Structures are given as C-alpha cells and as structure tokens.
CSV table of N, CA and C in Angstrom, one decimal:
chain,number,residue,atom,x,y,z
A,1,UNK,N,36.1,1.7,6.8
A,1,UNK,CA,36.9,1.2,5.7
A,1,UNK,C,37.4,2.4,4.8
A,2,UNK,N,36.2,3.2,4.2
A,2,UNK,CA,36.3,4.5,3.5
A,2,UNK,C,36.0,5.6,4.2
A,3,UNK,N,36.6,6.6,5.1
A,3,UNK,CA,36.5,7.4,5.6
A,3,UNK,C,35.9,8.6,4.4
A,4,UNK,N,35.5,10.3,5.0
A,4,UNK,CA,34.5,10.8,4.3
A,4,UNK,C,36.0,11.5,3.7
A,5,UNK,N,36.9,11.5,4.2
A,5,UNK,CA,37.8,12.5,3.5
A,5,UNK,C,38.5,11.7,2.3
A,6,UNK,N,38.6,10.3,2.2
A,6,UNK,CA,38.9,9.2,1.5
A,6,UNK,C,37.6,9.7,0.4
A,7,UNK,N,36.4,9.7,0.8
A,7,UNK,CA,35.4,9.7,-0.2
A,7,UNK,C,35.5,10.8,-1.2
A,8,UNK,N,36.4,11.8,-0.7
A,8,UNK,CA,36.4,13.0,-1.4
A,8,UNK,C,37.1,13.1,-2.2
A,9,UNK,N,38.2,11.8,-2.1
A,9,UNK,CA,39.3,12.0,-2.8
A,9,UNK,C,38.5,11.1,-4.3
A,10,UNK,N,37.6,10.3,-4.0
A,10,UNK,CA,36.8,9.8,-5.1
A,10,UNK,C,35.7,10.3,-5.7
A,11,UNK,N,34.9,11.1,-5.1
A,11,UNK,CA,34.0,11.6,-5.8
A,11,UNK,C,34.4,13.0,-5.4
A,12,UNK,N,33.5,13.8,-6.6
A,12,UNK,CA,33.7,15.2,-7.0
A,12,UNK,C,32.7,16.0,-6.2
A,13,UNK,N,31.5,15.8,-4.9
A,13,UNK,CA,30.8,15.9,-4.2
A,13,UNK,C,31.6,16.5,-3.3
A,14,UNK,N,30.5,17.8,-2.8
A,14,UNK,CA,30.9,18.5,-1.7
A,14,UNK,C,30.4,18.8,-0.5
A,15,UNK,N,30.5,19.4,0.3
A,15,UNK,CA,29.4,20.1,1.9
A,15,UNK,C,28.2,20.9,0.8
A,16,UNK,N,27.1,21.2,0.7
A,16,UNK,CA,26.0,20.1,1.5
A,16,UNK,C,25.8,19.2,1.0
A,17,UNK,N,26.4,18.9,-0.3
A,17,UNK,CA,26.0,17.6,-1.3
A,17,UNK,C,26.6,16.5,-1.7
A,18,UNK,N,27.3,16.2,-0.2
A,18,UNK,CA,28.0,14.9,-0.4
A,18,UNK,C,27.2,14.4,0.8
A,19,UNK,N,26.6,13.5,0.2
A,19,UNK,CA,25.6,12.6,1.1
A,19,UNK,C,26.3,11.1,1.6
A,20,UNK,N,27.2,10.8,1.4
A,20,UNK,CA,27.2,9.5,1.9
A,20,UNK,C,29.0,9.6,2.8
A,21,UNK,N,29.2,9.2,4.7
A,21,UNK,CA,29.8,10.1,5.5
A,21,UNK,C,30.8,9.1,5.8
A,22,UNK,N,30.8,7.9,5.2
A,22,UNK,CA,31.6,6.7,5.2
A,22,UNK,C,31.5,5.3,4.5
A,23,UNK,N,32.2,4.8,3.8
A,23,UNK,CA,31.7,3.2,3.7
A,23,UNK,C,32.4,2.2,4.8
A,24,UNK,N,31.9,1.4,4.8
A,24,UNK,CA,32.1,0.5,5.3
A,24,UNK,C,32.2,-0.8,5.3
A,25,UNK,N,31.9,-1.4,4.0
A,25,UNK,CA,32.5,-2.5,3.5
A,25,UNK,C,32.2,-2.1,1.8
A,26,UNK,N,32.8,-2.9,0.9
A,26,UNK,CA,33.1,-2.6,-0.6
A,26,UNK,C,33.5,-4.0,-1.1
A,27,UNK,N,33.0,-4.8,-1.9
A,27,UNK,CA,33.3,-5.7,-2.4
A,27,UNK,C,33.2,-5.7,-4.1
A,28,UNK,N,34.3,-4.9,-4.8
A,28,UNK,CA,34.5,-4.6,-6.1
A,28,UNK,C,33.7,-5.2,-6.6
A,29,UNK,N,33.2,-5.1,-8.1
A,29,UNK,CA,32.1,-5.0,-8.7
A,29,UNK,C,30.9,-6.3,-8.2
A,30,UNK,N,30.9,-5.9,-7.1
A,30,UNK,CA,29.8,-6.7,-6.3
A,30,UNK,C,28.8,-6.1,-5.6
A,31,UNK,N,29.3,-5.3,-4.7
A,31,UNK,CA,28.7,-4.7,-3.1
A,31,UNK,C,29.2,-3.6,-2.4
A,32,UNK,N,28.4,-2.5,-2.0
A,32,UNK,CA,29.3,-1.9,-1.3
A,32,UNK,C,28.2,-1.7,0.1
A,33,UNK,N,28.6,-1.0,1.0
A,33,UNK,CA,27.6,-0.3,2.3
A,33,UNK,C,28.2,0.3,3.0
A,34,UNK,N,27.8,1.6,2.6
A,34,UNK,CA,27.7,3.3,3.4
A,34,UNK,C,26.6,3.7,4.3
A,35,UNK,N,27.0,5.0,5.0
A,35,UNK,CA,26.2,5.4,6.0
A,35,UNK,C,26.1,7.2,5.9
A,36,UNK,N,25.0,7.6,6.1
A,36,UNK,CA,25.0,9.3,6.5
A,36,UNK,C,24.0,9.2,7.3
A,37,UNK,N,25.3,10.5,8.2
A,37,UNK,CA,24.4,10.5,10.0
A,37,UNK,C,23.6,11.7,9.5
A,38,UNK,N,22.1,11.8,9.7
A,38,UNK,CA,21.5,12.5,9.3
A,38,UNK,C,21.0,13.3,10.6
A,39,UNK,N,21.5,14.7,10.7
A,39,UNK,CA,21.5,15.6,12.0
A,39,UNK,C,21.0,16.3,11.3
A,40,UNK,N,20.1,17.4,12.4
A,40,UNK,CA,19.1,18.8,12.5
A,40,UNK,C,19.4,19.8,11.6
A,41,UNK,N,21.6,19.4,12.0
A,41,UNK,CA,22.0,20.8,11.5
A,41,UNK,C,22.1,20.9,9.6
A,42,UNK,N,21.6,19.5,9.3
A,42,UNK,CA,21.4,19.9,7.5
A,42,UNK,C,20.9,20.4,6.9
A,43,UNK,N,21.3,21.2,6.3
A,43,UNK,CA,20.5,22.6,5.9
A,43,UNK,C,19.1,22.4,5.4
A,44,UNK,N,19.0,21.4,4.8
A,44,UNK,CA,17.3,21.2,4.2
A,44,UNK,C,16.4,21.2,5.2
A,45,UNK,N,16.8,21.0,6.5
A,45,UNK,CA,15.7,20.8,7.2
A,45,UNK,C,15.7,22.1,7.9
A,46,UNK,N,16.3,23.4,7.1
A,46,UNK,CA,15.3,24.7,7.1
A,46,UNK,C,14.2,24.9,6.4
A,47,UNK,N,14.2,23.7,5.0
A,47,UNK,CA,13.0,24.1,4.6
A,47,UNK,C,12.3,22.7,4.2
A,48,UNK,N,12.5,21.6,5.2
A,48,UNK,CA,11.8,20.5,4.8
A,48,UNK,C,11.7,19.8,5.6
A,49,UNK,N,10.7,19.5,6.7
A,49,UNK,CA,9.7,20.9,6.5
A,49,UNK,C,10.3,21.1,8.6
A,50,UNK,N,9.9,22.5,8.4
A,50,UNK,CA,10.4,23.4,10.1
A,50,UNK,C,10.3,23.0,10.7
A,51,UNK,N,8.5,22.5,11.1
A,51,UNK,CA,8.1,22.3,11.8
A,51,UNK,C,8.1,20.3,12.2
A,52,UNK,N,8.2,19.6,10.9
A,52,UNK,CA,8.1,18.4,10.8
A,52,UNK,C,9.3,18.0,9.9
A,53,UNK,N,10.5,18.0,10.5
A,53,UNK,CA,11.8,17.6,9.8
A,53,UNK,C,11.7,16.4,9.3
A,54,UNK,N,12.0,15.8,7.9
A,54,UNK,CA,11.8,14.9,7.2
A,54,UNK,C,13.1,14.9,6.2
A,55,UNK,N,13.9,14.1,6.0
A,55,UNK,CA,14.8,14.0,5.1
A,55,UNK,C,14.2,13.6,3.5
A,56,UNK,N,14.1,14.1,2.9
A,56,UNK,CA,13.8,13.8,1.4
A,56,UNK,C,14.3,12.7,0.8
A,57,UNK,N,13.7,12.2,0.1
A,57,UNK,CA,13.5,10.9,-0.3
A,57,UNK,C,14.3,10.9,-1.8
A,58,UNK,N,14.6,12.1,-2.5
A,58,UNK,CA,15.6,12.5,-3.4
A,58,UNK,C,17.0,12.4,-2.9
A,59,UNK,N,16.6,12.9,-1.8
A,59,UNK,CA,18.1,13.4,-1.6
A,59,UNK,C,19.2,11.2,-0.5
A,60,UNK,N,17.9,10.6,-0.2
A,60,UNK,CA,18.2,9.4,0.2
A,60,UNK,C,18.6,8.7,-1.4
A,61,UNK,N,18.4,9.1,-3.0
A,61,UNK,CA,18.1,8.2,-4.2
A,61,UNK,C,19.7,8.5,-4.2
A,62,UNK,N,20.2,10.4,-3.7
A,62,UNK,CA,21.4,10.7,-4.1
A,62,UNK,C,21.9,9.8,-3.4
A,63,UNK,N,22.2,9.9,-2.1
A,63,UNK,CA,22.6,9.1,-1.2
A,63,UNK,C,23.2,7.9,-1.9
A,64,UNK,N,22.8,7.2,-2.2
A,64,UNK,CA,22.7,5.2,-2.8
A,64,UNK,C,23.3,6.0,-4.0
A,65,UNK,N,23.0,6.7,-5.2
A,65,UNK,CA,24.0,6.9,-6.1
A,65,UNK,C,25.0,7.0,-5.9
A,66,UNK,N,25.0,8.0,-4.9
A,66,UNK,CA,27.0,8.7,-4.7
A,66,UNK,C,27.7,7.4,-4.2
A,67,UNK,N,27.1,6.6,-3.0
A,67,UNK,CA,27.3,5.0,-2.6
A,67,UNK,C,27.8,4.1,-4.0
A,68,UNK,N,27.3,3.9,-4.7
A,68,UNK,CA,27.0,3.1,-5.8
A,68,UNK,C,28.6,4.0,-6.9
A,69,UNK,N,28.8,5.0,-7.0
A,69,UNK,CA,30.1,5.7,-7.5
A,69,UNK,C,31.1,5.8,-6.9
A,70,UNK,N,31.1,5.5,-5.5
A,70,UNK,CA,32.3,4.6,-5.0
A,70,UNK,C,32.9,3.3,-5.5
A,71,UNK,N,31.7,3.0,-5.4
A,71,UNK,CA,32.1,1.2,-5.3
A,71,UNK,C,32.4,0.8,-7.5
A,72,UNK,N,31.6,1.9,-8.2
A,72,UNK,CA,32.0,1.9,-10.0
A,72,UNK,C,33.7,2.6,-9.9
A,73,UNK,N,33.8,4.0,-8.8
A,73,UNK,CA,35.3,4.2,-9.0
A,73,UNK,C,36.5,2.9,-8.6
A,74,UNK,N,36.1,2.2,-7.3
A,74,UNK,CA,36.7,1.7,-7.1
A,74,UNK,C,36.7,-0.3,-7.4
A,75,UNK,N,36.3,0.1,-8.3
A,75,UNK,CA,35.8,-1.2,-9.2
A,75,UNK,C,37.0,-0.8,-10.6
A,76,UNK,N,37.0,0.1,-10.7
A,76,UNK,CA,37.8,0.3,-12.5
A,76,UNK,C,39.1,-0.4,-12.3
A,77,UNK,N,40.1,-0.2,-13.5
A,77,UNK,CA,41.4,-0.5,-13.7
A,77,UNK,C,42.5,0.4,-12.8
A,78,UNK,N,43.0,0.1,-12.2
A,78,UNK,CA,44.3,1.0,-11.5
A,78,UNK,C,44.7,2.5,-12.2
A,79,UNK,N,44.3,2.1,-13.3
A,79,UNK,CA,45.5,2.7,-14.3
A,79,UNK,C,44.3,4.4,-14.4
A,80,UNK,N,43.3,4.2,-13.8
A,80,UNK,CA,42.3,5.0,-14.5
A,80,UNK,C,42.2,6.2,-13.0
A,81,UNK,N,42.4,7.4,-13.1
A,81,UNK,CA,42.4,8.3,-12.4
A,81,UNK,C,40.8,9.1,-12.3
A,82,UNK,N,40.4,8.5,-10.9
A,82,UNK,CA,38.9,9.2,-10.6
A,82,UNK,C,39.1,10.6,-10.7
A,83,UNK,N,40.1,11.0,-10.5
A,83,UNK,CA,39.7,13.0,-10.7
A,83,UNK,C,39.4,13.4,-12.2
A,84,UNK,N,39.5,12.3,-13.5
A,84,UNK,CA,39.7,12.8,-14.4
A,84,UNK,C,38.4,12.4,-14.9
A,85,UNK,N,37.6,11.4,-14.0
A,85,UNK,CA,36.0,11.0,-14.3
A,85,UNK,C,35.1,11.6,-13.6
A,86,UNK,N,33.7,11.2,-13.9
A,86,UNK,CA,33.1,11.5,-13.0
A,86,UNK,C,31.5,10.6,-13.5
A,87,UNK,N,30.9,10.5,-12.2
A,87,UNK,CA,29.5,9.3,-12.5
A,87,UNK,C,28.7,10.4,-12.9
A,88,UNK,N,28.2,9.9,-13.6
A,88,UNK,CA,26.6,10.5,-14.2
A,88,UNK,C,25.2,9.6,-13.7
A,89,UNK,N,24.4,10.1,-13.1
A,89,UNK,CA,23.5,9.6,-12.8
A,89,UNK,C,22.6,9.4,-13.9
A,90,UNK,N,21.9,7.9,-14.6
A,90,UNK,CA,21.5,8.1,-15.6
A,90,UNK,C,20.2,7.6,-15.9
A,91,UNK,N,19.8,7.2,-14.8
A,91,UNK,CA,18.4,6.9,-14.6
A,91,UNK,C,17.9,5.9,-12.7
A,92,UNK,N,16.7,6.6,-12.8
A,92,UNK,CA,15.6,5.5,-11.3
A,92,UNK,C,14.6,4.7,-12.5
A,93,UNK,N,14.6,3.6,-11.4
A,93,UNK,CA,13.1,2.6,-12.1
A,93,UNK,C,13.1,2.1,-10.3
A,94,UNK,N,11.6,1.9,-10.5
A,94,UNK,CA,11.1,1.3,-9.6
A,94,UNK,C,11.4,2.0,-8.0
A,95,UNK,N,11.5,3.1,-8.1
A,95,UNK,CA,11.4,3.4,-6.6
A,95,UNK,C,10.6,3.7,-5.4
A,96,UNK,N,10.8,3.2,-4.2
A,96,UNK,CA,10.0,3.2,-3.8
A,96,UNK,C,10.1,3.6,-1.8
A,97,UNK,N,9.2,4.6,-1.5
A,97,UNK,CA,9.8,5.2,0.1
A,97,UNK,C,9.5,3.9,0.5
A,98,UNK,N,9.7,3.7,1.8
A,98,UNK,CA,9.0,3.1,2.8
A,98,UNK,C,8.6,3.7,4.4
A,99,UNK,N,9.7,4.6,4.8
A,99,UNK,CA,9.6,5.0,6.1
A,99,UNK,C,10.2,6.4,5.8
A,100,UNK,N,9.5,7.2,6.9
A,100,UNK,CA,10.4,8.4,6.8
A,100,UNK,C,11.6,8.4,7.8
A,101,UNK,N,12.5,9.5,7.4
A,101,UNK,CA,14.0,9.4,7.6
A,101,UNK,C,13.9,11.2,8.6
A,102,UNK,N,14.4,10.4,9.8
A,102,UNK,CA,14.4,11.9,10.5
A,102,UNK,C,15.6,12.2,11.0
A,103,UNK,N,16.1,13.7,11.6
A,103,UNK,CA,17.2,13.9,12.5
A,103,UNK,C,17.6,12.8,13.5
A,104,UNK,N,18.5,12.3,13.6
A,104,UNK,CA,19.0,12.0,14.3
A,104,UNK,C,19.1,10.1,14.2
A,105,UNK,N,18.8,10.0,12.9
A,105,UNK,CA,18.8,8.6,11.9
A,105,UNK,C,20.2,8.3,11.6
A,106,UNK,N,20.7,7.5,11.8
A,106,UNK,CA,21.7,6.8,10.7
A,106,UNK,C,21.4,6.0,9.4
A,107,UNK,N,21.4,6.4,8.1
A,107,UNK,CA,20.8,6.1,6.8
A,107,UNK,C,21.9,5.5,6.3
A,108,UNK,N,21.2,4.1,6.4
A,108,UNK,CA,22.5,2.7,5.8
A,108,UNK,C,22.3,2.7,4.7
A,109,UNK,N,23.3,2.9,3.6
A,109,UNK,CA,23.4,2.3,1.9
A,109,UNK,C,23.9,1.0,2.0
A,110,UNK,N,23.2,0.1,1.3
A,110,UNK,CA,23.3,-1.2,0.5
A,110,UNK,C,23.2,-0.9,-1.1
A,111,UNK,N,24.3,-1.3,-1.9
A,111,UNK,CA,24.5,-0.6,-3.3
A,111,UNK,C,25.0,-2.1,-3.9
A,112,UNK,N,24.3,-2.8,-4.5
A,112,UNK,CA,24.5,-4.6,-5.2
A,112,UNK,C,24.5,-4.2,-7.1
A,113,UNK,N,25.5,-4.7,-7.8
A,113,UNK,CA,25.5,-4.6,-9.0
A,113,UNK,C,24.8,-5.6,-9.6
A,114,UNK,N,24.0,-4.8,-10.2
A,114,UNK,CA,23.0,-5.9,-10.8
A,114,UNK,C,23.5,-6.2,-12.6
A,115,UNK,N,24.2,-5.2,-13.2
A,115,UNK,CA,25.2,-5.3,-14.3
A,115,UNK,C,26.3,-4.2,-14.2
A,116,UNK,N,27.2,-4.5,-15.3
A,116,UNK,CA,28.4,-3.5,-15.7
A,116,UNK,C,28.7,-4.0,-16.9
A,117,UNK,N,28.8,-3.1,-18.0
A,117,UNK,CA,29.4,-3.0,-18.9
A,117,UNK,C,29.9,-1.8,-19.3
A,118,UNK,N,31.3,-1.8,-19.1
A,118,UNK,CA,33.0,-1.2,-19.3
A,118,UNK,C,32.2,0.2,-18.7
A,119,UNK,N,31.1,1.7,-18.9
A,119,UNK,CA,31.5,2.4,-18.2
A,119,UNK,C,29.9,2.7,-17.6
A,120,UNK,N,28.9,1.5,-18.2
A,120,UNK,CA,27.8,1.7,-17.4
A,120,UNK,C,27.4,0.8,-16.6
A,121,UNK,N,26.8,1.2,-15.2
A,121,UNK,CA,26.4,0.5,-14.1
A,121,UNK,C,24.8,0.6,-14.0
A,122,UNK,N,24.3,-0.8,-13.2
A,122,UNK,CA,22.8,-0.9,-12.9
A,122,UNK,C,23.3,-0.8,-11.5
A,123,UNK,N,22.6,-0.8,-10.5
A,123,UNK,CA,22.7,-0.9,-9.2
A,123,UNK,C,21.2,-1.2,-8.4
A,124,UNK,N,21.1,-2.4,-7.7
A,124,UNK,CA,20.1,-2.4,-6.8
A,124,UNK,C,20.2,-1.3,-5.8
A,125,UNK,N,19.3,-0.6,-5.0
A,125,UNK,CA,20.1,-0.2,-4.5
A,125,UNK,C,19.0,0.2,-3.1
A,126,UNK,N,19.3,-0.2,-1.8
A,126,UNK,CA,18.2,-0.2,-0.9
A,126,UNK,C,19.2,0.9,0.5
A,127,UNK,N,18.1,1.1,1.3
A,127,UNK,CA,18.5,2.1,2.6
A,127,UNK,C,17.8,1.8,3.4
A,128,UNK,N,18.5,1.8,4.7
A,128,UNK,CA,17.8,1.2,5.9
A,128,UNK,C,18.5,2.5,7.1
A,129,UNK,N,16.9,2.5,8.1
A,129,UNK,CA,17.0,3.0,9.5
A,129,UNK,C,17.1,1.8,10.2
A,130,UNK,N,17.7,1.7,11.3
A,130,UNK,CA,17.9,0.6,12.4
A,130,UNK,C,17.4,-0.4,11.6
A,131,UNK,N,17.9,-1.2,10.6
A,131,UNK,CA,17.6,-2.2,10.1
A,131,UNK,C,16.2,-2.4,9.2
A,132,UNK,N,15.2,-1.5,9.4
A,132,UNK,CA,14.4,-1.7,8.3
A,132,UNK,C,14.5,-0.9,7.3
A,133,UNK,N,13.9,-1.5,6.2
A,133,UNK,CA,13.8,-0.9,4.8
A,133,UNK,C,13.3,0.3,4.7
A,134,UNK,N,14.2,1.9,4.4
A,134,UNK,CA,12.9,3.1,4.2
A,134,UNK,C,13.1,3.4,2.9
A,135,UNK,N,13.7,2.9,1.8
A,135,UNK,CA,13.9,3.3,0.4
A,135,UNK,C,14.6,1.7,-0.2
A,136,UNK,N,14.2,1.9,-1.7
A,136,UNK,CA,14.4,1.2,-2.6
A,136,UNK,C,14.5,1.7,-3.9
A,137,UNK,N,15.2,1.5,-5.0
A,137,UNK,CA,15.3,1.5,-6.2
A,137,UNK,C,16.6,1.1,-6.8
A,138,UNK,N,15.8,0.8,-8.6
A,138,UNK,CA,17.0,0.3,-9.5
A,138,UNK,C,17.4,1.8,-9.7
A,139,UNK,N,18.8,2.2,-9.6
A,139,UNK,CA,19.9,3.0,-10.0
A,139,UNK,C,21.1,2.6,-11.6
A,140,UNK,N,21.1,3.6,-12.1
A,140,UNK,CA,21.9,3.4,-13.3
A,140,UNK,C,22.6,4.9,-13.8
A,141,UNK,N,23.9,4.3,-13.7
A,141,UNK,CA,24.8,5.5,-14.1
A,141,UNK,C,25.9,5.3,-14.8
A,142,UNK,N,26.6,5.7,-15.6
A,142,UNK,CA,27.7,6.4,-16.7
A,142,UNK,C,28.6,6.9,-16.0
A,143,UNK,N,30.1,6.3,-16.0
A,143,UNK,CA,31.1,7.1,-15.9
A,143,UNK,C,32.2,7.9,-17.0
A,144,UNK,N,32.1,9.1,-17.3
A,144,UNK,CA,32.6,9.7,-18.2
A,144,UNK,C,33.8,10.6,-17.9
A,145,UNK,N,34.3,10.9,-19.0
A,145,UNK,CA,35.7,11.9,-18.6
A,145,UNK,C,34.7,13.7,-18.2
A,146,UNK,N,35.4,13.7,-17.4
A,146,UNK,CA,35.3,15.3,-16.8
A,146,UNK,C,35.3,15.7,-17.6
C-alpha cells in the first residue's frame, strides 16, 4: 500500500534509521500495519551481539513508533504538509519483549489509536514474528513543526 520510498516521503527517517520497509494496510485515525525485513546485513548486528545476532528490542519500540507516524501523518488535514512536521516520540508505558527477533525475521507492526487530540497520539502498539507476539507497548507522540 505504502512503499519504503512513499515512507520517506512522510517521515524524516533515514538508512540505518528508518525501521519500518512498508505498510500495508492504514485505516486513518484507526489502524495501520507495517513490516521490516530484518537481514544480517543491519549494521547493529555488528555489535548486537556477533556471535548471537538479536535485534534490539529498542530499536523494534522505534519500529511501531515510526509505524504509528505514518498512520498520525496520514490521518491530518490535507491542507498540512508532513515535510514541515515532524513526530516526536513522547513516551513508552507498559512494555513488554516476548520473543527474540533474529536475521532473517519479518517484524509485523500493528499500530491501533487508542486516543488523538489535534497533535497528540496514544497508540497500542504490538509486533509480531510469523504471527506470534514478540513486543508490546503503549506509544505516545507529538506532532510538531520542524
């Protein structure tokens, strides 16, 4: 639905730190679900860890945020130009791993609005390998002018 070059055009995120490689369905201020193909060749897993590659569990929270600032850019008014904003990540509650996330995973975002008021978001916000649950938490962010 949202290709990664589409995503760029929305978020201000780059090579290594645009974590999320497509969406896939978007239901304005409702729902969205993205995916990052998580390969060897990401740089972290020079140093996390060599020997026992493990995707970080930070870097899965970014994941669902950046998810979750699609679906707040493309929720606004028409009238409002995403290059002139940008999401602020503004808080985690309740998070929680479940499974670890290795090379050669595809890391599904599920990103559900749990509120919105005008430029702050709550977000449920969960990730899944092959269908089970490996992360969870409440997400909350701020969209502000650049």
């Amino acid at each position: 639905m949202i290709n990664v070059s589409q995503i760029q055009e929305i978020l201000p995120h780059r090579y290594p730190f645009l974590l999320v490689d497509r969406i896939v369905d978007l239901k304005k201020n409702e729902i969205v679900r993205g995916y990052k193909n998580i390969s060897i060749s990401d740089p972290v897993f020079l140093g996390h860890f060599p020997d026992h590659p493990i995707y970080p569990g930070v870097l899965i929270l970014e994941g669902m945020a950046q998810t979750g600032g699609v679906l707040a850019f493309e929720s606004m008014d028409d009238k409002v130009d995403p290059k002139s904003k940008v999401v602020y990540f503004t808080g985690i509650d309740d998070a929680k791993f479940r499974n670890p996330v290795r090379p050669g995973d595809r890391l599904d975002y599920e990103m559900k609005v749990m509120k919105n008021r005008g430029n702050m978001w709550v977000f449920k916000g969960q990730a899944f390998v092959d269908g089970s649950l490996v992360a969870e938490a409440e997400l909350k962010a701020m969209i502000v002018d650049k």
